[in-house]
C-alpha cells in the first residue's frame, strides 16, 4: 500500500486515488496496445478515442450547449490573460472586476495590449476579503472579465452577473466544482491543476460566434479558431494530461454524482471547516467575509499570530500538508478542491478544535 | 509483464522502459511524501529539487555554457515560431532556411509578425529531399532560423553554419540525439515528445544577452525573460513532464553514456536500416539524398507502390507500429528516436530483407 497524506495544496493539488491507480495500472501498456498512452501519436485511433470521450463527457457533465466549443490549450490562465484581449478586441474597451492578484494580472496584460480597462468593481481597499457589488455593465465594452474563485484570498462568486457583453470567466480554481449557468457565459477557462488534473493543460470553452472577432494578423497559434478548427490538434497537445482529465471526468460522472453531487460534497466539506471558525471567532480569524466565502480555499489567521506557524508544523507532523497561507493574507489556507475527501476536511476540523482547546 | 511493441511513431514516441517503470513505481507516493508528484505544489521543496536536478543534469549532459539560460515553456515549436520574431526583432529582417513543412510554418508566422523574411536557402524544388547549401549569412539580419531535423522528409543537418547573427535552431525532432556545438548557437528549442519525454513541455535554451532585445510592450507570458527570471515558474509549469524529462536525462547519463553514447547508438541504429535500403536500391527507394539523411526519421517508398500498405499492415501484425509515411512523402517512415532500441531497428531491417525476398 502506498502511503497517502491529506494534501491541502493550493495547486497542483490532490487527485482521486482511484484515478491515480488506474493511471498506474495502465502506464506501460494502454488498453493492450503495447505502449504507454504518453508514447502514442496524437493522430492515432487510440488517442483519438480518448480525446473524443473526454470532450463528450465534459459536454454532458457540465451541460455545455452546442454553440460552445471546447478547446484544450496550454500556458495556463496567464496565457488567457493575453489571448482574450487579443481575440475579442473590437472598440478597444473592456471591463474587469478586481477581486485580487489574478484579476490584477489579467488587467495588466489587457493594458499592455492597448485595451482601455474599465475597472467595474474592486475589493482592493479591504485586501480582497469579499466579492464586490457589480454595477450595471455598460453595453459598449468588448467584454467583461472576472475571476470566479480567488485562491489567495479565499473568496468566490456565488452568482454571476447578467452581462450585455460577453462575460469571460477565469475558473482556474473552481472549474467543475459546481454546475455552470451557460446562459450567462461567453468564455470560460481553467488550468486543470486544481480541480481536474495535473498541471499542463488549459480548458477553454467559448461561444463559437466569438471567432468572428479574430484577425488574420494574429499569429496562428494565438487564435482560438485554430484550436476550434483542428480539434485542439493544430500541433501536438499534452496528450497525457487530456487522458487524466478524461479519467477525472469519469470519476465525477460515475462516483460523485455529476456536478450536482460534487457541489453538494464541496458544500459539506467546506462547512465542516467554516463551522469551527464560526464556533470560535475570537480564536480563528477568517479572512473572507461570510457572504463571499470560497468553497475551494479557506483562509484564516490565529488571533495570536504566533500560533500560525505552530499549526502548520503540527498539521505536517500529523499527515497534512500545504496549509501555510499565501503571504498576501498570511496564516493558514486549506485548499479543498474536488478530490479532497470529506474525511480529510473533518480531520482538519478536528485538529483545529483540538488546537483551540490546547491554546485558547 | 506488460506487453511492449516496437513503436516507430513520429511523435509522441517510444520512451525508455526503465523510465516508464520508475514513473509507474512512484506514481502514488513520490519519495515517501504520501503524494504523487503530479499532486505537488510547484513551489514546494520536493518539486524544486526535481526541477533543479533536471536543469543541472541537462547543463552537464549537453555541455551548455553558463551564458545560456534553460527555460521550460509550453506550446511546442508552433509557439516558438511566434516568440522568436516577437522577442528578437530589431531592424525587422530575418533569415530562414527552408527545409520543409516546419520551416515554412516558422516563416509564415514571422511574416504575420511583420518581419521581412529572407529565404536564404531552400530544398522545396526537390520535395525537400536534401539539406541545401547555405550561402554566407548577411550580417544585417536580426537572426537566422533553421530546422535541424525534418521529421516529414527524413533529412537532417549534419553541421550548422557559422552565423554573424544569432542562429535559432528548431531541434524538436533531434534534441539530445547528439552533442551540440554551442559556439554556433544562440537559441535552441525543442518539444520533448520525440527524444525526451511526453508531449507538453518545450525546452528553450538561449544566450542571455538576447533578453536585451525584448520590449516592455510585449505581454509578460510571451517574453523569454519572464521564464528566465522566474526559473520557469512565473506560473505553474507542467510539473509531471519536467519530472519525466529529468528521468530521461538520468537515463542518458547513467545508461547511455551521455550524448556521445547516444549519438553512437543512433548512428548504429540508423545504419542497420539504411544498409538494407542501400543493398536493394531498386526495391527500396529512399526519399532523402544520402548526404542529408536523418538519423531520426528514415523515409522510403517501395518501387512498386502497391507494396507500401502491405508492408505497413504486415509490420503491424508483427508488433511494429507507426511506420506509415507522412502524406507529403508517402510510403514508409521509421522514426527511431533516442529510446528506440538497436534491437527494434535490427528487427525492422530483418523484416525489410524478408519482404524483399518475398516480393522482389
XYZ file of C-alpha atoms in Angstrom:
720
model
C 0.000 0.000 0.000
C 1.265 3.425 -0.927
C 1.351 5.940 1.891
C -1.114 8.782 1.241
C -1.454 12.019 3.198
C -4.099 14.759 3.215
C -2.787 17.319 0.754
C -4.277 20.805 1.139
C -2.013 22.375 -1.501
C -3.428 25.312 -3.489
C -2.372 23.651 -6.728
C -1.188 21.407 -8.252
C -3.432 19.568 -5.855
C -4.660 16.218 -4.638
C -6.212 13.862 -7.220
C -8.653 10.977 -6.750
C -6.793 7.855 -5.635
C -8.859 5.651 -7.963
C -7.734 7.777 -10.928
C -4.084 7.607 -9.918
C -4.376 3.837 -9.504
C -5.810 3.461 -12.993
C -3.053 5.657 -14.466
C -0.514 3.498 -12.678
C -2.067 0.218 -13.808
C -2.099 1.128 -17.497
C 1.108 3.156 -17.596
C 3.229 0.640 -19.531
C 0.572 -0.867 -21.779
C -2.503 1.206 -22.562
C -5.519 -0.970 -23.397
C -3.382 -3.795 -24.743
C -1.665 -1.564 -27.317
C 1.826 -2.447 -26.125
C 2.587 1.233 -25.492
C 2.085 3.799 -22.797
C -0.524 6.402 -23.655
C 2.226 9.009 -23.462
C 4.141 7.234 -26.247
C 1.257 7.342 -28.712
C 0.706 9.544 -31.712
C -1.952 12.148 -31.054
C -3.202 11.385 -34.574
C -3.727 7.673 -33.912
C -7.028 5.896 -33.320
C -6.465 5.158 -29.647
C -5.706 8.702 -28.577
C -8.477 9.994 -30.812
C -10.976 7.891 -28.843
C -9.526 9.177 -25.552
C -9.817 12.760 -26.791
C -13.375 12.350 -28.093
C -14.544 10.604 -24.938
C -13.208 13.449 -22.796
C -14.919 16.115 -24.915
C -18.257 14.317 -24.977
C -18.109 13.574 -21.291
C -17.271 17.172 -20.384
C -20.108 18.453 -22.560
C -22.513 16.014 -20.884
C -21.381 16.572 -17.282
C -21.201 20.355 -17.484
C -24.252 20.621 -19.788
C -22.326 22.695 -22.302
C -24.587 23.912 -25.124
C -23.801 23.046 -28.730
C -22.953 26.623 -29.659
C -19.862 26.412 -27.456
C -16.552 24.835 -28.491
C -14.275 23.044 -26.031
C -10.555 23.667 -26.587
C -7.510 22.088 -24.981
C -4.741 24.642 -24.815
C -1.569 25.177 -22.750
C 0.033 28.074 -20.913
C -2.462 28.442 -18.068
C -4.566 31.441 -17.107
C -1.602 33.766 -17.684
C -1.773 32.924 -21.383
C -5.541 33.516 -21.476
C -4.951 36.976 -19.951
C -3.369 37.881 -23.314
C -5.495 35.801 -25.696
C -8.802 37.268 -24.546
C -7.992 40.924 -25.332
C -6.109 39.834 -28.455
C -9.031 37.877 -29.909
C -12.078 39.692 -28.510
C -10.992 43.293 -29.118
C -13.410 45.425 -31.143
C -13.702 49.014 -29.923
C -10.753 48.518 -27.548
C -12.578 48.965 -24.224
C -13.131 46.146 -21.715
C -14.496 45.760 -18.198
C -12.684 43.948 -15.403
C -13.774 43.073 -11.894
C -10.879 43.206 -9.488
C -11.079 40.553 -6.791
C -7.384 40.022 -6.254
C -3.975 39.139 -7.618
C -5.175 37.161 -10.638
C -7.732 39.769 -11.733
C -4.990 42.374 -11.478
C -2.659 40.335 -13.647
C -5.428 39.924 -16.217
C -5.965 43.708 -16.290
C -2.238 44.342 -16.626
C -1.969 42.217 -19.752
C -5.050 43.824 -21.324
C -3.383 47.211 -20.801
C -0.159 46.022 -22.445
C -2.323 45.036 -25.404
C -3.682 48.595 -25.517
C -7.133 47.905 -24.159
C -8.795 50.689 -22.200
C -9.520 48.859 -18.944
C -12.652 49.866 -17.077
C -12.396 48.518 -13.527
C -16.100 47.991 -12.875
C -15.747 46.928 -9.248
C -12.954 46.186 -6.815
C -12.378 44.729 -3.361
C -8.823 46.079 -3.154
C -9.490 48.509 -0.293
C -10.287 45.612 2.077
C -7.442 43.318 0.985
C -9.928 41.449 -1.199
C -11.883 39.919 1.669
C -15.156 39.968 -0.294
C -16.799 39.823 -3.717
C -17.775 43.401 -4.567
C -21.210 44.520 -5.723
C -21.206 44.691 -9.508
C -22.884 47.716 -11.087
C -24.815 47.504 -14.347
C -22.351 46.500 -17.038
C -22.052 49.102 -19.841
C -23.083 47.793 -23.248
C -20.214 49.474 -25.093
C -17.498 47.178 -23.707
C -15.890 44.487 -25.858
C -16.215 42.029 -22.970
C -16.141 41.810 -19.189
C -13.721 39.612 -17.247
C -13.825 38.203 -13.734
C -12.105 35.552 -11.609
C -14.744 33.244 -10.152
C -12.682 31.972 -7.220
C -9.757 33.721 -5.585
C -7.256 31.152 -4.399
C -5.136 33.587 -2.445
C -7.911 35.394 -0.555
C -10.438 32.587 -0.214
C -13.380 34.361 -1.821
C -15.713 33.097 -4.549
C -18.568 34.373 -6.671
C -21.760 32.555 -5.657
C -23.640 34.043 -8.601
C -22.596 35.687 -11.857
C -23.831 38.937 -13.371
C -26.113 39.105 -16.362
C -23.996 40.932 -18.908
C -24.926 42.715 -22.146
C -21.398 41.993 -23.444
C -19.533 38.667 -23.462
C -18.684 37.531 -19.946
C -15.250 35.855 -19.709
C -14.638 33.917 -16.521
C -11.372 32.598 -15.161
C -12.499 29.408 -13.386
C -8.973 28.106 -12.847
C -9.621 27.321 -9.204
C -13.274 26.270 -9.177
C -13.927 24.714 -12.585
C -16.151 21.625 -12.294
C -16.722 22.244 -8.583
C -20.422 23.062 -9.266
C -22.838 23.384 -12.211
C -22.297 26.325 -14.588
C -25.078 28.573 -15.905
C -24.067 28.841 -19.553
C -26.765 31.393 -20.324
C -24.536 33.944 -18.576
C -21.205 32.810 -20.012
C -19.393 33.536 -23.253
C -15.909 32.266 -22.472
C -14.797 30.141 -19.534
C -11.244 28.962 -18.988
C -9.335 26.976 -16.408
C -5.985 25.354 -15.843
C -6.651 21.774 -14.772
C -4.205 21.547 -11.879
C -6.629 22.334 -9.078
C -9.910 20.503 -9.553
C -9.360 18.359 -12.566
C -5.889 17.031 -13.273
C -2.147 17.583 -13.298
C -0.652 20.884 -14.500
C -0.123 21.322 -18.228
C -3.493 21.688 -19.906
C -5.909 24.620 -20.005
C -9.529 24.079 -20.991
C -11.222 26.946 -22.835
C -14.963 26.799 -23.508
C -16.204 29.584 -25.739
C -19.258 30.552 -27.729
C -18.428 29.980 -31.372
C -19.684 33.344 -32.594
C -16.680 34.932 -30.846
C -14.371 33.501 -33.536
C -15.745 36.145 -35.898
C -13.846 38.801 -33.940
C -10.434 37.309 -34.685
C -7.946 38.941 -37.001
C -5.853 37.312 -39.733
C -2.995 39.427 -38.427
C -2.921 37.403 -35.238
C -0.345 34.584 -35.262
C -1.999 31.220 -35.909
C -1.232 29.635 -32.547
C -2.758 32.595 -30.656
C -6.174 32.337 -32.315
C -8.940 30.377 -30.614
C -10.273 29.310 -34.013
C -7.004 27.458 -34.723
C -7.825 25.149 -31.833
C -11.534 25.039 -32.653
C -10.983 24.094 -36.280
C -8.370 21.443 -35.522
C -9.919 19.675 -32.521
C -7.063 21.178 -30.454
C -4.540 19.311 -32.610
C -3.087 22.042 -34.783
C 0.089 20.915 -33.076
C 0.770 18.182 -30.522
C -1.468 18.615 -27.467
C -0.468 17.487 -23.946
C -1.894 14.007 -24.509
C -1.203 12.561 -21.068
C -2.987 15.427 -19.301
C -6.001 15.103 -21.578
C -6.151 11.402 -20.760
C -6.051 12.037 -16.992
C -8.609 14.831 -17.347
C -10.877 12.275 -19.035
C -10.452 9.863 -16.126
C -11.381 12.615 -13.687
C -14.495 13.400 -15.699
C -15.407 9.721 -15.492
C -14.851 9.818 -11.728
C -17.154 12.851 -11.454
C -19.819 11.122 -13.507
C -19.628 7.608 -12.086
C -18.540 8.110 -8.494
C -19.520 11.644 -7.487
C -22.990 12.023 -8.985
C -22.046 14.618 -11.564
C -21.599 18.315 -10.847
C -24.644 18.419 -8.555
C -23.087 15.677 -6.458
C -19.691 17.372 -6.494
C -21.251 20.683 -5.429
C -23.099 19.098 -2.501
C -19.933 17.298 -1.428
C -17.915 20.510 -1.628
C -20.534 22.359 0.450
C -20.343 19.742 3.169
C -16.541 19.720 3.163
C -16.229 23.495 3.454
C -18.929 23.654 6.103
C -17.011 21.258 8.339
C -14.132 23.744 8.488
C -16.082 27.010 8.459
C -18.156 25.684 11.382
C -15.041 25.534 13.521
C -14.039 29.067 12.523
C -17.538 30.335 13.346
C -17.625 28.490 16.646
C -14.573 30.345 17.972
C -14.332 33.602 16.003
C -12.043 35.189 18.615
C -9.517 32.434 18.092
C -9.848 31.670 14.343
C -9.998 34.900 12.332
C -11.386 34.118 8.889
C -10.157 36.379 6.106
C -13.169 36.190 3.766
C -16.409 37.939 4.608
C -19.133 35.331 5.281
C -21.164 36.205 2.182
C -18.095 35.783 -0.044
C -16.562 32.628 1.318
C -14.898 30.228 -1.086
C -15.758 26.547 -1.022
C -12.343 25.826 -2.516
C -9.853 27.767 -0.397
C -10.464 28.532 3.276
C -8.258 31.259 4.745
C -7.789 32.180 8.389
C -5.278 33.572 10.840
C -4.940 32.766 14.506
C -5.794 35.825 16.614
C -2.477 35.113 18.293
C -0.240 35.284 15.219
C 2.474 33.233 16.934
C 0.215 30.225 16.584
C 0.163 30.311 12.753
C 3.478 28.501 12.227
C 2.775 26.188 15.163
C -0.387 24.904 13.485
C 1.384 24.443 10.156
C 4.104 22.427 11.839
C 1.749 20.288 13.911
C -0.506 19.526 10.956
C 2.501 18.458 8.898
C 3.630 16.147 11.666
C 0.142 14.629 11.503
C -0.115 13.771 7.829
C -1.471 17.063 6.467
C 0.407 19.252 4.046
C 0.081 22.517 2.167
C -1.719 24.501 4.880
C 0.575 27.530 5.044
C -1.269 30.653 3.857
C -0.199 32.857 0.962
C 1.958 35.788 2.015
C -0.760 38.280 0.944
C -3.071 37.025 3.691
C -0.713 35.108 5.958
C -1.869 32.489 8.431
C -3.452 29.357 7.108
C -5.116 28.240 3.915
C -6.872 24.932 3.348
C -7.419 24.211 -0.330
C -10.124 21.600 -0.602
C -10.693 21.054 -4.295
C -12.925 18.327 -5.714
C -10.599 15.433 -4.913
C -10.145 16.330 -1.241
C -12.318 13.940 0.746
C -14.852 14.834 3.419
C -12.733 12.690 5.764
C -9.762 14.988 5.113
C -11.828 18.083 5.914
C -13.281 16.520 9.044
C -9.856 15.518 10.248
C -8.638 19.076 9.722
C -11.681 20.401 11.613
C -10.964 18.027 14.494
C -7.375 19.146 14.604
C -8.448 22.802 14.664
C -10.789 22.101 17.572
C -8.056 20.278 19.475
C -5.696 23.166 18.748
C -8.265 25.600 20.162
C -8.665 23.515 23.279
C -4.925 23.454 23.787
C -4.170 27.130 23.078
C -7.314 29.207 23.744
C 4.745 -8.415 -17.578
C 3.309 -5.614 -19.703
C 3.200 -6.292 -23.421
C 5.518 -3.888 -25.287
C 5.751 -3.405 -29.048
C 8.296 -1.603 -31.252
C 6.794 1.848 -31.705
C 8.157 3.782 -34.711
C 5.754 6.715 -34.272
C 6.981 10.156 -35.374
C 5.934 11.609 -32.030
C 4.806 11.376 -29.307
C 7.183 8.456 -29.392
C 8.607 5.489 -27.554
C 10.192 6.122 -24.137
C 12.785 4.088 -22.218
C 11.070 1.195 -20.429
C 13.181 1.747 -17.293
C 11.906 5.324 -17.097
C 8.283 4.277 -17.509
C 8.749 1.630 -14.820
C 10.123 4.200 -12.402
C 7.224 6.585 -13.145
C 4.832 3.731 -12.513
C 6.503 2.652 -9.274
C 6.428 6.107 -7.701
C 3.120 7.297 -9.159
C 1.078 7.151 -5.942
C 3.738 8.100 -3.435
C 6.701 10.128 -4.630
C 9.784 9.576 -2.489
C 7.768 8.784 0.615
C 5.904 12.105 0.520
C 2.478 10.464 0.536
C 1.556 12.230 -2.719
C 2.006 11.742 -6.410
C 4.481 14.138 -7.966
C 1.616 15.478 -10.071
C -0.266 16.481 -6.915
C 2.554 18.596 -5.528
C 2.938 22.327 -5.402
C 5.492 23.545 -7.935
C 6.715 25.884 -5.190
C 7.419 23.102 -2.690
C 10.804 21.662 -1.728
C 10.328 18.304 -3.417
C 9.441 19.636 -6.846
C 12.101 22.310 -6.520
C 14.730 19.572 -6.155
C 13.287 17.719 -9.165
C 13.402 20.938 -11.213
C 16.948 21.852 -10.158
C 18.262 18.360 -10.765
C 16.843 18.378 -14.300
C 18.372 21.774 -15.106
C 21.799 20.857 -13.717
C 21.763 17.495 -15.430
C 20.785 18.984 -18.796
C 23.517 21.604 -18.489
C 26.062 18.914 -17.687
C 24.985 16.379 -20.323
C 24.626 18.873 -23.171
C 27.618 20.977 -22.011
C 25.533 24.149 -22.038
C 27.703 27.204 -21.286
C 26.853 29.492 -18.341
C 25.829 32.376 -20.566
C 22.807 30.363 -21.691
C 19.550 30.056 -19.748
C 17.417 26.912 -19.825
C 13.651 27.562 -19.891
C 10.722 25.192 -19.590
C 7.839 26.515 -21.652
C 4.699 25.086 -23.271
C 3.018 25.366 -26.666
C 5.550 23.479 -28.777
C 7.533 24.686 -31.764
C 4.463 26.445 -33.169
C 4.587 28.829 -30.215
C 8.314 29.436 -30.696
C 7.625 30.358 -34.341
C 5.931 33.468 -32.934
C 8.078 34.150 -29.872
C 11.351 34.300 -31.798
C 10.349 37.144 -34.161
C 8.461 38.844 -31.328
C 11.416 38.890 -28.957
C 14.406 39.059 -31.291
C 13.165 41.724 -33.716
C 15.435 44.742 -34.182
C 15.605 46.035 -37.754
C 12.747 43.731 -38.772
C 14.625 41.475 -41.214
C 15.341 37.795 -40.584
C 16.812 34.859 -42.497
C 15.129 31.469 -42.767
C 16.350 28.226 -44.285
C 13.505 26.281 -45.829
C 13.888 22.533 -45.432
C 10.237 21.616 -45.285
C 6.828 21.993 -43.676
C 8.065 23.183 -40.288
C 10.458 25.767 -41.696
C 7.624 27.046 -43.843
C 5.323 27.384 -40.865
C 8.035 29.276 -38.990
C 8.419 31.697 -41.928
C 4.659 32.190 -42.131
C 4.404 33.306 -38.516
C 7.368 35.670 -38.866
C 5.591 37.285 -41.800
C 2.369 37.687 -39.787
C 4.511 39.491 -37.221
C 5.711 41.839 -39.964
C 9.238 40.519 -40.325
C 10.811 40.782 -43.751
C 11.692 37.135 -44.347
C 14.817 36.440 -46.368
C 14.710 32.809 -47.511
C 18.435 32.140 -47.579
C 18.229 28.622 -48.985
C 15.528 26.115 -49.856
C 15.103 22.488 -50.844
C 11.494 22.993 -51.951
C 12.137 22.300 -55.641
C 13.114 18.680 -54.857
C 10.321 17.976 -52.345
C 12.837 18.652 -49.573
C 14.926 15.554 -50.183
C 18.154 17.267 -49.068
C 19.700 19.936 -46.860
C 20.507 22.868 -49.162
C 23.859 24.619 -49.375
C 23.759 27.692 -47.153
C 25.273 30.881 -48.593
C 27.142 33.394 -46.435
C 24.650 34.769 -43.930
C 24.156 38.563 -44.234
C 25.171 40.481 -41.113
C 22.178 42.831 -41.225
C 19.612 40.187 -40.247
C 18.075 40.125 -36.770
C 18.575 36.365 -36.650
C 18.612 33.267 -38.823
C 16.336 30.271 -38.253
C 16.580 26.644 -39.320
C 15.019 23.254 -38.533
C 17.780 20.803 -37.677
C 15.851 17.618 -38.459
C 12.894 17.288 -40.792
C 10.538 14.653 -39.458
C 8.354 14.528 -42.546
C 11.100 14.303 -45.181
C 13.762 12.419 -43.244
C 16.578 14.912 -43.687
C 18.900 16.365 -41.047
C 21.640 18.951 -40.791
C 24.917 17.192 -40.070
C 26.678 20.504 -39.448
C 25.496 24.020 -38.680
C 26.541 27.266 -40.329
C 28.740 29.848 -38.653
C 26.483 32.859 -38.441
C 27.258 36.570 -37.854
C 23.745 36.958 -36.415
C 22.012 34.814 -33.762
C 21.310 31.313 -35.040
C 17.956 29.942 -33.808
C 17.508 26.215 -34.264
C 14.322 24.181 -34.006
C 15.636 20.868 -32.622
C 12.187 19.471 -31.866
C 12.950 16.176 -33.522
C 16.653 15.673 -32.788
C 17.295 17.401 -29.462
C 19.658 15.359 -27.267
C 20.284 12.863 -30.058
C 23.919 14.059 -30.362
C 26.252 16.682 -28.835
C 25.524 20.347 -29.647
C 28.177 22.901 -30.656
C 27.073 25.880 -28.573
C 29.645 28.177 -30.166
C 27.344 28.293 -33.194
C 24.020 28.557 -31.346
C 22.116 31.478 -29.872
C 18.713 29.910 -29.291
C 17.766 26.239 -29.429
C 14.277 24.920 -28.775
C 12.536 21.576 -28.782
C 9.263 19.987 -27.781
C 10.107 16.952 -25.663
C 7.732 14.439 -27.228
C 10.168 12.842 -29.636
C 13.526 12.229 -27.983
C 12.993 13.235 -24.404
C 9.577 12.796 -22.865
C 5.825 13.016 -23.187
C 4.149 15.921 -25.002
C 3.536 19.099 -23.030
C 6.847 20.780 -22.341
C 9.126 22.780 -24.635
C 12.745 23.388 -23.664
C 14.264 26.682 -24.806
C 17.981 27.295 -24.357
C 19.054 30.825 -25.176
C 22.009 33.133 -24.757
C 21.134 35.584 -22.024
C 22.210 38.684 -23.940
C 19.177 38.160 -26.211
C 16.876 39.287 -23.378
C 18.076 42.839 -24.014
C 16.125 42.861 -27.269
C 12.759 42.350 -25.564
C 10.154 45.072 -25.349
C 8.067 46.107 -22.342
C 5.151 46.270 -24.757
C 5.232 42.500 -25.142
C 2.791 40.654 -22.868
C 4.582 39.164 -19.870
C 3.954 35.498 -20.685
C 5.389 35.920 -24.205
C 8.771 37.226 -23.045
C 11.650 34.799 -22.636
C 12.953 36.868 -19.714
C 9.749 36.126 -17.761
C 10.744 32.476 -17.761
C 14.428 33.209 -17.244
C 13.853 35.450 -14.235
C 11.375 33.085 -12.576
C 13.062 29.728 -13.083
C 10.208 28.904 -15.489
C 7.707 29.316 -12.630
C 6.091 32.652 -13.382
C 3.008 30.460 -13.498
C 2.510 26.740 -12.913
C 4.804 24.720 -15.205
C 3.923 21.219 -16.483
C 5.488 19.575 -13.447
C 4.928 15.947 -14.425
C 6.619 16.427 -17.805
C 9.600 18.133 -16.205
C 9.934 15.202 -13.805
C 9.883 12.642 -16.643
C 12.309 14.763 -18.660
C 14.658 14.606 -15.656
C 14.395 10.812 -15.558
C 15.257 10.649 -19.245
C 18.285 12.854 -18.687
C 19.364 10.454 -15.935
C 18.887 7.540 -18.336
C 21.054 9.310 -20.933
C 23.742 9.975 -18.363
C 23.747 6.670 -16.478
C 22.732 4.117 -19.089
C 23.575 5.570 -22.492
C 26.986 7.127 -21.916
C 25.881 10.720 -22.346
C 25.275 12.425 -25.677
C 28.366 10.828 -27.235
C 26.987 7.426 -26.349
C 23.516 8.336 -27.599
C 24.952 9.630 -30.889
C 26.955 6.440 -31.490
C 23.897 4.336 -30.676
C 21.725 6.389 -33.035
C 24.315 6.019 -35.827
C 24.319 2.263 -35.444
C 20.517 2.074 -35.350
C 20.027 4.165 -38.494
C 22.798 2.301 -40.299
C 21.041 -1.022 -39.769
C 18.061 0.262 -41.767
C 19.871 2.410 -44.344
C 22.079 -0.612 -45.138
C 19.028 -2.527 -46.302
C 17.841 0.391 -48.434
C 21.315 0.689 -49.990
C 21.567 -3.040 -50.594
C 18.455 -3.082 -52.807
C 18.042 0.472 -54.136
C 15.751 -0.693 -56.964
C 13.331 -2.111 -54.429
C 13.596 0.377 -51.524
C 13.557 3.960 -52.814
C 14.889 6.250 -50.091
C 13.481 9.781 -50.116
C 16.434 11.642 -48.565
C 19.620 12.225 -50.526
C 22.448 10.208 -48.951
C 24.379 13.272 -47.757
C 21.275 14.610 -45.991
C 19.908 11.512 -44.324
C 18.297 11.838 -40.934
C 19.322 9.548 -38.108
C 15.905 10.105 -36.535
C 13.385 9.535 -39.346
C 14.048 7.154 -42.219
C 11.773 7.590 -45.224
C 11.351 5.270 -48.187
C 8.841 4.096 -50.768
C 8.654 0.712 -52.391
C 9.415 0.979 -56.118
C 6.187 -0.944 -56.544
C 3.864 1.489 -54.727
C 1.291 -1.248 -54.125
C 3.683 -2.731 -51.595
C 3.616 0.327 -49.287
C 0.362 -0.521 -47.478
C 1.242 -4.227 -47.484
C 4.420 -3.552 -45.513
C 2.575 -1.305 -43.041
C -0.001 -3.997 -42.450
C 2.492 -6.846 -42.103
C 4.701 -4.893 -39.713
C 1.679 -4.072 -37.558
C 0.725 -7.724 -37.421
C 4.267 -8.384 -36.206
C 4.470 -5.995 -33.253
C 5.667 -2.843 -35.025
C 3.611 0.317 -35.207
C 3.762 3.842 -36.605
C 5.539 3.013 -39.890
C 3.125 4.646 -42.319
C 4.797 7.594 -44.071
C 3.547 11.174 -43.966
C 1.286 12.056 -46.901
C 3.875 14.578 -48.246
C 6.318 11.753 -48.992
C 4.097 8.680 -48.850
C 5.430 5.169 -48.361
C 7.133 4.334 -45.105
C 8.750 6.231 -42.279
C 10.632 4.706 -39.384
C 11.107 7.179 -36.540
C 13.927 5.905 -34.382
C 14.405 8.492 -31.657
C 16.723 8.009 -28.684
C 14.560 5.482 -26.876
C 14.148 3.140 -29.846
C 16.476 0.206 -29.243
C 19.043 -1.224 -31.640
C 17.081 -4.484 -31.373
C 13.995 -2.695 -32.720
C 15.939 -1.317 -35.684
C 17.547 -4.662 -36.407
C 14.188 -6.388 -36.308
C 12.801 -3.840 -38.761
C 15.828 -4.351 -41.023
C 15.305 -8.121 -40.937
C 11.649 -7.681 -41.801
C 12.580 -5.419 -44.736
C 15.023 -8.032 -46.011
C 12.412 -10.777 -45.722
C 9.915 -8.532 -47.509
C 12.422 -8.015 -50.323
C 13.000 -11.739 -50.622
C 9.271 -12.340 -50.827
C 8.350 -9.543 -53.248
C 11.408 -8.632 -55.362
